[in-house]
mmCIF file of C-alpha atoms in Angstrom:
data_model
loop_
_atom_site.group_PDB
_atom_site.id
_atom_site.type_symbol
_atom_site.label_atom_id
_atom_site.label_comp_id
_atom_site.label_asym_id
_atom_site.label_seq_id
_atom_site.Cartn_x
_atom_site.Cartn_y
_atom_site.Cartn_z
ATOM 1 C CA ASP A 1 0.000 0.000 0.000
ATOM 2 C CA GLY A 2 2.842 2.381 -0.369
ATOM 3 C CA ILE A 3 6.147 3.336 -1.812
ATOM 4 C CA ASP A 4 9.150 3.846 0.426
ATOM 5 C CA ILE A 5 11.897 4.563 -2.090
ATOM 6 C CA LEU A 6 12.066 6.122 -5.539
ATOM 7 C CA VAL A 7 15.276 6.038 -7.555
ATOM 8 C CA ASN A 8 14.991 8.378 -10.537
ATOM 9 C CA ASN A 9 17.476 7.201 -13.141
ATOM 10 C CA ALA A 10 17.165 8.037 -16.818
ATOM 11 C CA ILE A 11 19.511 9.311 -19.465
ATOM 12 C CA PHE A 12 19.398 10.871 -22.880
ATOM 13 C CA ARG A 13 22.525 12.411 -24.334
ATOM 14 C CA ALA A 14 22.639 14.367 -27.566
ATOM 15 C CA ILE A 15 26.358 14.020 -28.234
ATOM 16 C CA LYS A 16 27.042 16.962 -30.519
ATOM 17 C CA PRO A 17 28.501 20.440 -30.426
ATOM 18 C CA PHE A 18 26.379 23.149 -28.780
ATOM 19 C CA LEU A 19 25.731 24.893 -32.112
ATOM 20 C CA GLU A 20 24.446 21.692 -33.740
ATOM 21 C CA ILE A 21 21.888 20.526 -31.171
ATOM 22 C CA GLU A 22 18.404 20.625 -32.655
ATOM 23 C CA GLU A 23 15.441 21.802 -30.610
ATOM 24 C CA ASP A 24 13.840 18.340 -30.645
ATOM 25 C CA GLU A 25 17.050 16.821 -29.238
ATOM 26 C CA PHE A 26 17.161 19.445 -26.499
ATOM 27 C CA ASP A 27 13.473 18.806 -25.736
ATOM 28 C CA LYS A 28 14.110 15.052 -25.509
ATOM 29 C CA SER A 29 16.989 15.726 -23.131
ATOM 30 C CA LEU A 30 14.771 17.949 -20.957
ATOM 31 C CA PHE A 31 11.925 15.432 -21.004
ATOM 32 C CA THR A 32 14.099 12.451 -20.121
ATOM 33 C CA ASN A 33 16.595 14.004 -17.736
ATOM 34 C CA ILE A 34 14.433 16.534 -15.855
ATOM 35 C CA LYS A 35 10.712 16.395 -16.577
ATOM 36 C CA GLY A 36 10.538 12.624 -16.109
ATOM 37 C CA TYR A 37 12.231 12.854 -12.702
ATOM 38 C CA PHE A 38 10.063 15.767 -11.583
ATOM 39 C CA PHE A 39 6.685 14.339 -12.501
ATOM 40 C CA LEU A 40 7.439 10.760 -11.452
ATOM 41 C CA ALA A 41 8.403 12.074 -8.010
ATOM 42 C CA GLN A 42 5.237 14.168 -7.976
ATOM 43 C CA LYS A 43 3.182 10.992 -8.552
ATOM 44 C CA VAL A 44 5.085 8.890 -5.987
ATOM 45 C CA VAL A 45 5.543 11.346 -3.098
ATOM 46 C CA PRO A 46 1.847 11.322 -2.027
ATOM 47 C CA TYR A 47 2.223 7.591 -1.281
ATOM 48 C CA MET A 48 5.284 8.377 0.825
ATOM 49 C CA ILE A 49 3.352 11.057 2.692
ATOM 50 C CA LYS A 50 0.654 8.482 3.531
ATOM 51 C CA ARG A 51 3.400 6.245 4.960
ATOM 52 C CA HIS A 52 4.862 9.187 6.924
ATOM 53 C CA GLY A 53 8.132 9.296 5.053
ATOM 54 C CA GLY A 54 10.304 7.982 2.295
ATOM 55 C CA ARG A 55 13.386 8.458 0.195
ATOM 56 C CA VAL A 56 13.773 10.002 -3.248
ATOM 57 C CA ILE A 57 17.145 9.406 -4.870
ATOM 58 C CA ASN A 58 17.867 11.289 -8.074
ATOM 59 C CA VAL A 59 20.696 10.063 -10.257
ATOM 60 C CA ALA A 60 22.509 13.169 -11.481
ATOM 61 C CA SER A 61 26.020 13.166 -12.970
ATOM 62 C CA THR A 62 29.404 14.729 -12.448
ATOM 63 C CA PHE A 63 28.471 16.650 -15.595
ATOM 64 C CA GLY A 64 25.958 18.452 -13.404
ATOM 65 C CA PHE A 65 28.992 20.231 -11.911
ATOM 66 C CA VAL A 66 31.308 20.634 -14.906
ATOM 67 C CA GLY A 67 30.849 21.298 -18.588
ATOM 68 C CA SER A 68 32.062 19.142 -21.434
ATOM 69 C CA SER A 69 32.313 19.604 -25.160
ATOM 70 C CA ASN A 70 29.562 17.906 -27.136
ATOM 71 C CA LEU A 71 27.431 17.441 -23.995
ATOM 72 C CA SER A 72 25.970 20.901 -23.370
ATOM 73 C CA ALA A 73 22.315 19.783 -23.212
ATOM 74 C CA TYR A 74 23.174 16.847 -20.948
ATOM 75 C CA CYS A 75 25.279 19.032 -18.620
ATOM 76 C CA THR A 76 22.454 21.564 -18.457
ATOM 77 C CA CYS A 77 19.923 18.908 -17.481
ATOM 78 C CA LYS A 78 22.065 17.140 -14.901
ATOM 79 C CA GLY A 79 22.868 20.486 -13.268
ATOM 80 C CA ALA A 80 19.126 21.040 -13.040
ATOM 81 C CA VAL A 81 18.712 17.624 -11.382
ATOM 82 C CA VAL A 82 21.164 18.684 -8.654
ATOM 83 C CA ASN A 83 19.181 21.835 -7.895
ATOM 84 C CA MET A 84 15.826 20.087 -8.227
ATOM 85 C CA THR A 85 17.059 17.635 -5.581
ATOM 86 C CA ARG A 86 17.841 20.488 -3.205
ATOM 87 C CA ALA A 87 14.507 22.225 -3.830
ATOM 88 C CA MET A 88 12.516 19.015 -3.328
ATOM 89 C CA ALA A 89 14.476 18.228 -0.151
ATOM 90 C CA PHE A 90 13.684 21.638 1.291
ATOM 91 C CA GLU A 91 10.009 21.407 0.442
ATOM 92 C CA LEU A 92 9.434 17.788 1.515
ATOM 93 C CA ALA A 93 11.531 17.694 4.707
ATOM 94 C CA GLY A 94 8.471 18.402 6.863
ATOM 95 C CA GLU A 95 6.886 15.205 5.518
ATOM 96 C CA ASN A 96 9.904 13.108 6.601
ATOM 97 C CA ILE A 97 10.853 12.589 2.969
ATOM 98 C CA HIS A 98 14.566 12.689 2.309
ATOM 99 C CA VAL A 99 15.611 13.741 -1.181
ATOM 100 C CA ASN A 100 19.243 13.195 -2.124
ATOM 101 C CA ALA A 101 21.199 12.528 -5.281
ATOM 102 C CA VAL A 102 24.130 10.514 -6.486
ATOM 103 C CA ALA A 103 26.405 11.990 -9.145
ATOM 104 C CA PRO A 104 28.236 9.185 -10.925
ATOM 105 C CA GLY A 105 31.347 9.728 -12.961
ATOM 106 C CA PRO A 106 32.190 7.456 -15.892
ATOM 107 C CA ILE A 107 30.270 4.194 -15.429
ATOM 108 C CA MET A 108 30.535 1.141 -17.676
ATOM 109 C CA THR A 109 26.861 0.815 -18.545
ATOM 110 C CA GLU A 110 25.440 -0.880 -21.624
ATOM 111 C CA GLY A 111 25.150 2.561 -23.214
ATOM 112 C CA MET A 112 28.799 3.358 -22.500
ATOM 113 C CA SER A 113 29.850 -0.037 -23.824
ATOM 114 C CA ASP A 114 27.885 0.590 -27.038
ATOM 115 C CA LEU A 115 29.472 4.047 -27.395
ATOM 116 C CA ILE A 116 32.955 2.569 -26.966
ATOM 117 C CA LYS A 117 32.206 -0.037 -29.645
ATOM 118 C CA ARG A 118 31.269 2.785 -32.033
ATOM 119 C CA VAL A 119 34.075 5.140 -30.939
ATOM 120 C CA PRO A 120 36.897 3.118 -29.332
ATOM 121 C CA SER A 121 38.917 6.220 -28.404
ATOM 122 C CA VAL A 122 36.230 7.127 -25.844
ATOM 123 C CA HIS A 123 37.474 4.386 -23.510
ATOM 124 C CA GLU A 124 40.998 5.722 -23.145
ATOM 125 C CA SER A 125 39.969 9.375 -23.041
ATOM 126 C CA ARG A 126 37.413 8.775 -20.275
ATOM 127 C CA VAL A 127 39.704 6.544 -18.200
ATOM 128 C CA GLN A 128 42.455 9.186 -18.407
ATOM 129 C CA ASP A 129 40.064 11.620 -16.690
ATOM 130 C CA VAL A 130 39.634 9.302 -13.684
ATOM 131 C CA PRO A 131 42.491 9.204 -11.150
ATOM 132 C CA MET A 132 41.463 5.658 -10.149
ATOM 133 C CA GLY A 133 42.168 4.668 -13.767
ATOM 134 C CA ARG A 134 38.954 2.778 -14.449
ATOM 135 C CA PHE A 135 35.249 3.081 -15.073
ATOM 136 C CA GLY A 136 32.868 2.565 -12.191
ATOM 137 C CA THR A 137 30.289 -0.196 -12.307
ATOM 138 C CA PRO A 138 26.506 -0.005 -12.083
ATOM 139 C CA GLU A 139 26.782 -2.144 -8.947
ATOM 140 C CA GLU A 140 28.956 0.495 -7.273
ATOM 141 C CA ILE A 141 26.340 3.160 -7.958
ATOM 142 C CA ALA A 142 23.619 0.813 -6.692
ATOM 143 C CA GLU A 143 25.556 0.557 -3.403
ATOM 144 C CA VAL A 144 25.529 4.358 -3.082
ATOM 145 C CA CYS A 145 21.773 4.345 -3.717
ATOM 146 C CA LEU A 146 21.300 1.657 -1.059
ATOM 147 C CA PHE A 147 23.244 3.820 1.378
ATOM 148 C CA LEU A 148 21.079 6.853 0.547
ATOM 149 C CA ALA A 149 17.957 4.722 1.042
ATOM 150 C CA SER A 150 19.112 3.473 4.443
ATOM 151 C CA GLU A 151 18.561 4.773 7.957
ATOM 152 C CA GLN A 152 22.293 5.559 8.043
ATOM 153 C CA CYS A 153 21.301 8.695 6.128
ATOM 154 C CA SER A 154 18.612 9.840 8.547
ATOM 155 C CA TYR A 155 20.147 13.330 8.771
ATOM 156 C CA MET A 156 21.008 13.703 5.087
ATOM 157 C CA ASN A 157 18.651 15.753 2.955
ATOM 158 C CA GLY A 158 19.398 17.733 -0.190
ATOM 159 C CA SER A 159 22.846 16.181 -0.470
ATOM 160 C CA VAL A 160 24.644 14.994 -3.569
ATOM 161 C CA LEU A 161 27.083 12.116 -3.159
ATOM 162 C CA VAL A 162 29.703 12.041 -5.887
ATOM 163 C CA ALA A 163 30.887 8.570 -6.924
ATOM 164 C CA ASP A 164 33.374 9.268 -9.691
ATOM 165 C CA GLY A 165 36.732 7.626 -9.029
ATOM 166 C CA GLY A 166 38.157 11.100 -8.470
ATOM 167 C CA PHE A 167 36.973 12.609 -11.781
ATOM 168 C CA LEU A 168 36.042 15.943 -10.162
ATOM 169 C CA THR A 169 39.342 16.275 -8.284
ATOM 170 C CA HIS A 170 41.073 17.939 -11.215
#
């Protein structure tokens, strides 16, 4: 009869220079990376309120903090996810709903694997950006989400945990 935890995780990347992104690509990025998160949370949160609390975990990205060539729409959206997380946390705190985010760095997802197959140079260039010298795994990000969903985070709200192998350190 309720929902305790929502993990918002979706991605659309228009990988092209800023001047070449078409309006429909930008709209798809907004719809997938922001609007979907916002309105799914809006549908789920009333069930959490009925249960007197819950956790919303938004998957952002390190690109919500830094820019990158050919990813301007994606960076824009993931930056918005970070601030949406903070705004939701502020507004929902009185309902005992904790809203936090995880910002992954380079993760070896199916999408990343497909991109590397198409453009092999992506692997080396991305790994060079990570001081740990490797991609993260989906399982490692799932562990961060489990932590954010746990009672160990009872005083965390509006926070963004970065799990990036050190990507943002330089």
